[in-house]
Tab-separated table of C-alpha atoms in Angstrom:
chain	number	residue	atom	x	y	z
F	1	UNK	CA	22.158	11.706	17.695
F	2	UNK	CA	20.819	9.398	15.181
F	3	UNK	CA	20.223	9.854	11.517
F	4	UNK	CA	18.075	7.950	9.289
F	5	UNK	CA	19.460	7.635	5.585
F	6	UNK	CA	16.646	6.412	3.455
F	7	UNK	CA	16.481	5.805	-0.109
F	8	UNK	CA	13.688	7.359	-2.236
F	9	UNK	CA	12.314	5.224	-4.963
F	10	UNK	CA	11.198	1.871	-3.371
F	11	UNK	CA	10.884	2.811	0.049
F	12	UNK	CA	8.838	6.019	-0.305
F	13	UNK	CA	8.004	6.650	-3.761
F	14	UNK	CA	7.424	3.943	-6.662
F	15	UNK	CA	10.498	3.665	-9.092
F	16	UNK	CA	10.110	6.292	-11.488
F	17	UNK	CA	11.500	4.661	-14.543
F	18	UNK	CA	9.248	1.183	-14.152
F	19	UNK	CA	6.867	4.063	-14.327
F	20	UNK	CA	8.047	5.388	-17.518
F	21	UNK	CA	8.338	2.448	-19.008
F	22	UNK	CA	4.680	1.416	-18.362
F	23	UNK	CA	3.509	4.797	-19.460
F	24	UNK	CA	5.582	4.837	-23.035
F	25	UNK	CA	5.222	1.077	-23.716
F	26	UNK	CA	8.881	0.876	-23.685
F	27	UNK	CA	9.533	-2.448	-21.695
F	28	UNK	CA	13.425	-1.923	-21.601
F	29	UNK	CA	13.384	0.841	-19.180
F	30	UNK	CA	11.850	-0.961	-16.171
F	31	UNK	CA	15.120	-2.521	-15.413
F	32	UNK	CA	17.000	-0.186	-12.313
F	33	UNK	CA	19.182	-0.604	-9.579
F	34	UNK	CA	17.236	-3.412	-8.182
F	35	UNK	CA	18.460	-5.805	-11.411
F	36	UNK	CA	21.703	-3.759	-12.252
F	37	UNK	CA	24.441	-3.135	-9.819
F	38	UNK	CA	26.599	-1.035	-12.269
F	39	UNK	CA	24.658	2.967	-11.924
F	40	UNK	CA	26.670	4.243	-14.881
F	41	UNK	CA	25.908	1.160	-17.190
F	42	UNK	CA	22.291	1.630	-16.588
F	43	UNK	CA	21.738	4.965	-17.130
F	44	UNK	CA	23.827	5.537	-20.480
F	45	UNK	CA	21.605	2.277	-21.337
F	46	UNK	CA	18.671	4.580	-20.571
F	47	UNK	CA	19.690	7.970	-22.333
F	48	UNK	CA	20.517	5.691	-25.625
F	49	UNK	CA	16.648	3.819	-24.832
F	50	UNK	CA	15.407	7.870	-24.208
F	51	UNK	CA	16.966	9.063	-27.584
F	52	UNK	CA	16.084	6.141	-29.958
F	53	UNK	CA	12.776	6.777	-29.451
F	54	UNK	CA	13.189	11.078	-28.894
F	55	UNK	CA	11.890	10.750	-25.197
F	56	UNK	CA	12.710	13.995	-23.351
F	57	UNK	CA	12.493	15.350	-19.774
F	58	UNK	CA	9.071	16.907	-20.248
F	59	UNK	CA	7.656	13.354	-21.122
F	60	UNK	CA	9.788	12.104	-17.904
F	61	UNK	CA	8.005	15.037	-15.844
F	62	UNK	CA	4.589	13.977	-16.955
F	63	UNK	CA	5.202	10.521	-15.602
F	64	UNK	CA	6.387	11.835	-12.307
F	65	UNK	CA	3.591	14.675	-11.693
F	66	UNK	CA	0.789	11.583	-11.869
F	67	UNK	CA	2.969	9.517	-9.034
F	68	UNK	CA	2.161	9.703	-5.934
F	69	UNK	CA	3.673	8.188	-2.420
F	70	UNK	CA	4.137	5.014	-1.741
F	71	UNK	CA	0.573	4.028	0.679
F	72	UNK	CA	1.866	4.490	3.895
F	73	UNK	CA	5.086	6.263	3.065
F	74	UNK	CA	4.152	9.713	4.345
F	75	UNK	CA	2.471	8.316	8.027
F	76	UNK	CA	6.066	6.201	8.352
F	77	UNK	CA	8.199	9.683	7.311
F	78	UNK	CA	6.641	11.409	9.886
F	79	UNK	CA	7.088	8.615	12.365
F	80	UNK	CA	10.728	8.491	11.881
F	81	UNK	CA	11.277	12.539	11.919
F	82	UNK	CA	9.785	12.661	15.428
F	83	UNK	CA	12.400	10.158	16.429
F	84	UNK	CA	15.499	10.934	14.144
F	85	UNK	CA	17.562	13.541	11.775
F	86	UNK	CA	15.704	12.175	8.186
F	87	UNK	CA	17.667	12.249	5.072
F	88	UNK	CA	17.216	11.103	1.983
F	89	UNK	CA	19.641	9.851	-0.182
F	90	UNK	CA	18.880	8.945	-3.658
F	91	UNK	CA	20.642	7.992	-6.918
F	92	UNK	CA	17.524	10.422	-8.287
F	93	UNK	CA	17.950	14.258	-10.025
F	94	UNK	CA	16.241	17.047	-9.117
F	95	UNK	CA	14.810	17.655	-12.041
F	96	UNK	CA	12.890	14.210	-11.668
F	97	UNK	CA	12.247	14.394	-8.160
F	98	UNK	CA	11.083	17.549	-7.724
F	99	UNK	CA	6.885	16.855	-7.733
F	100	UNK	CA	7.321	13.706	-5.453
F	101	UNK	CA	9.284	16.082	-2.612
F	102	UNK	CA	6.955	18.167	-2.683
F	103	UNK	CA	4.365	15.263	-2.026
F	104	UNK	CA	6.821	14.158	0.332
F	105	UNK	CA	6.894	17.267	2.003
F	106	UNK	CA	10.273	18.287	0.927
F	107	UNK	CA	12.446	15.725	3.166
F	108	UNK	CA	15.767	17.186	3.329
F	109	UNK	CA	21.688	16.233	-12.628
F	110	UNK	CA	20.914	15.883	-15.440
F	111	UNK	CA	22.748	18.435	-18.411
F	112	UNK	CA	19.435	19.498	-20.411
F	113	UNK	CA	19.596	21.085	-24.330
F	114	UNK	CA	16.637	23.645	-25.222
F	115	UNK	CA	14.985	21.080	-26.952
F	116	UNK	CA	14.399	19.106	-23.888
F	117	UNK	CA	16.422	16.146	-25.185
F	118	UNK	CA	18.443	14.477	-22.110
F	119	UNK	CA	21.308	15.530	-23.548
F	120	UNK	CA	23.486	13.593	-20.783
F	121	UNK	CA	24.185	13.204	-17.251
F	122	UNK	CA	26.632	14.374	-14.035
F	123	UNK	CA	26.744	12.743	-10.580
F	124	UNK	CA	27.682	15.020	-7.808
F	125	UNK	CA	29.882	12.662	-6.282
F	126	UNK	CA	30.806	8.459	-6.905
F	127	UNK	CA	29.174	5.821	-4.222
F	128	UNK	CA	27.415	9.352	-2.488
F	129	UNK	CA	25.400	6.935	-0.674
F	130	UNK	CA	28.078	5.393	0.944
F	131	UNK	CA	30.339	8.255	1.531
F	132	UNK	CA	27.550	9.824	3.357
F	133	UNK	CA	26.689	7.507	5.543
F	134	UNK	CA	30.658	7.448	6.553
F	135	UNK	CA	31.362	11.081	6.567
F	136	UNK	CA	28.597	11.038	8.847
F	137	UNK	CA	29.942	8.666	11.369
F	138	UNK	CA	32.751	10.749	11.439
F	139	UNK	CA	31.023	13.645	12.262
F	140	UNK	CA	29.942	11.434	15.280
F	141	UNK	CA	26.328	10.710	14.315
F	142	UNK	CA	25.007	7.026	14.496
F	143	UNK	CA	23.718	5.769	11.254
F	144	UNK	CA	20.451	3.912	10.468
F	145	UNK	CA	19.826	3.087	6.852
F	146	UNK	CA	17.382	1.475	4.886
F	147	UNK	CA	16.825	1.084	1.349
F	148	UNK	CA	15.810	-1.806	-2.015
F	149	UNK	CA	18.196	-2.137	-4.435
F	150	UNK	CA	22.033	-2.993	-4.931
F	151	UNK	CA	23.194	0.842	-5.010
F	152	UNK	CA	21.687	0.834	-1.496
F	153	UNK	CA	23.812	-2.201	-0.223
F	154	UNK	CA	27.059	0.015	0.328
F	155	UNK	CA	24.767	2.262	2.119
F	156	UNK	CA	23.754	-0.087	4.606
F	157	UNK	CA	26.979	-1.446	4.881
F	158	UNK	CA	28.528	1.781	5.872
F	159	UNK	CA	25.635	2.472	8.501
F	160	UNK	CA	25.635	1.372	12.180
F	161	UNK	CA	22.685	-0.619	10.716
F	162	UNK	CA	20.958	-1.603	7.100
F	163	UNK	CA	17.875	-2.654	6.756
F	164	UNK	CA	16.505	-3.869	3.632
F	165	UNK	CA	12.697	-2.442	2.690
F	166	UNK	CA	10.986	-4.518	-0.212
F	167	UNK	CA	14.015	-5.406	-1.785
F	168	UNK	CA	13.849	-8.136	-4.988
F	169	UNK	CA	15.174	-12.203	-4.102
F	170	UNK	CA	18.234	-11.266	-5.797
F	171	UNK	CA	19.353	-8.827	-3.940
F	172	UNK	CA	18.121	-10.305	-0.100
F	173	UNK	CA	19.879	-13.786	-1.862
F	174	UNK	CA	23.144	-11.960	-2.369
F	175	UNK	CA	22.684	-9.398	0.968
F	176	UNK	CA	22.070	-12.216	3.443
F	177	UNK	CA	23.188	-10.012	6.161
F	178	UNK	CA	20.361	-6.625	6.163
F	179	UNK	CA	16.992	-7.880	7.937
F	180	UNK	CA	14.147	-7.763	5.183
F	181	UNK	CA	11.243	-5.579	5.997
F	182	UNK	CA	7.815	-5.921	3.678
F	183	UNK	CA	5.628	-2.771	5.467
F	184	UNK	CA	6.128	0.388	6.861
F	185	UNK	CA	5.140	-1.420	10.417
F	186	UNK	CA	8.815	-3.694	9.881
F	187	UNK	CA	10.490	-0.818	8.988
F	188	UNK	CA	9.268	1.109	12.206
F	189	UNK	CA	9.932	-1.709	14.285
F	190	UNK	CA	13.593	-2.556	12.780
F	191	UNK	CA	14.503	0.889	13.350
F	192	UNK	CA	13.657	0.894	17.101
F	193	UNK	CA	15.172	-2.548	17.833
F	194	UNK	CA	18.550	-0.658	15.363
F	195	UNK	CA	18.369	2.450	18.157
F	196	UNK	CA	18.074	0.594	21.283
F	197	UNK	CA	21.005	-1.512	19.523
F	198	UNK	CA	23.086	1.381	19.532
F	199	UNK	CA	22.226	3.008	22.965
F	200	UNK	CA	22.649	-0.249	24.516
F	201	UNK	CA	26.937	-0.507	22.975
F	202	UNK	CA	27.197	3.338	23.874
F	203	UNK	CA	26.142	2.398	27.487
């Protein structure tokens, strides 16, 4: 059995904070994963961005109720369901990502005051990404992963295969050894050439 671990923003939905930060003319919250490797650095960088300028998650909801899939994304999910398990792992919180899944077709947090204010934030687990790829392998499932962005990397590194989807030149510079896909048609065809890679060592 074969899973495929994707990542969300990137590789089927646009990045939801570039997004904000084009809708509220606020230039310093396009920078994400794919510029900063450090997830906790950039996010209390964005709550102190969010209250500076009294930004709350109904504004944040707005933004992400006018997005809409990647082109392509939806045709490629349903490609890769009929040939794998599909989940998606994602740095994202439900109360963000809850209009795009639906979009998505609901593929298998944030601490919020009355006021709306983001009053801070809570991650399930450290490096989940990672750890579920690995507590999947030892569960005795094969592992194909693809995502963009440097909190993808450990991801890919932990699957039986990464595969890089429209990541930036830093991070295919510094990631040398994920194949680069640029459309959904790479992605497909990187994931079959990943499967027949791993029926061919279990033979």
């Amino acid at each position: 059995m074969i899973v495929a671990c994707l990542d969300l923003e990137g590789v089927l939905v646009p990045e939801i904070w570039i997004n904000v930060a084009e809708r509220t003319g606020i230039a310093a919250l396009r920078r994400t994963t794919r510029d900063e490797p450090d997830y906790d650095k950039l996010m209390r960088g964005r709550l102190a961005i969010l209250d500076e300028h009294k930004l709350g998650i109904r504004e944040i909801r707005a933004v992400i109720g006018g997005l809409e899939p990647l082109p392509g994304a939806l045709a490629f999910l349903d490609w890769l369901r009929e040939r794998f398990q599909v989940l998606i792992l994602s740095d994202t919180f439900y109360d963000f990502a809850g209009p795009l899944m639906k979009k998505l077709g609901h593929p298998t947090l944030f601490e919020l005051e009355r006021s709306g204010r983001i009053a801070g934030y809570r991650l399930r687990l450290a490096d989940q990404k990672r750890l579920s790829v690995e507590h999947l392998r030892q569960l005795r499932f094969r592992v194909i992963a693809a995502g963009d962005s440097y909190n993808d990397t450990a991801m890919l590194g932990a699957a039986d295969a990464g595969i890089l989807f429209r990541p930036p030149a830093n991070v295919v510079a510094e990631f040398p050894q994920f194949p680069v896909t640029r459309e959904y048609a790479e992605l497909e065809r990187e994931f079959e050439r990943a499967a027949e890679r791993i029926a061919t060592a279990k033979t």
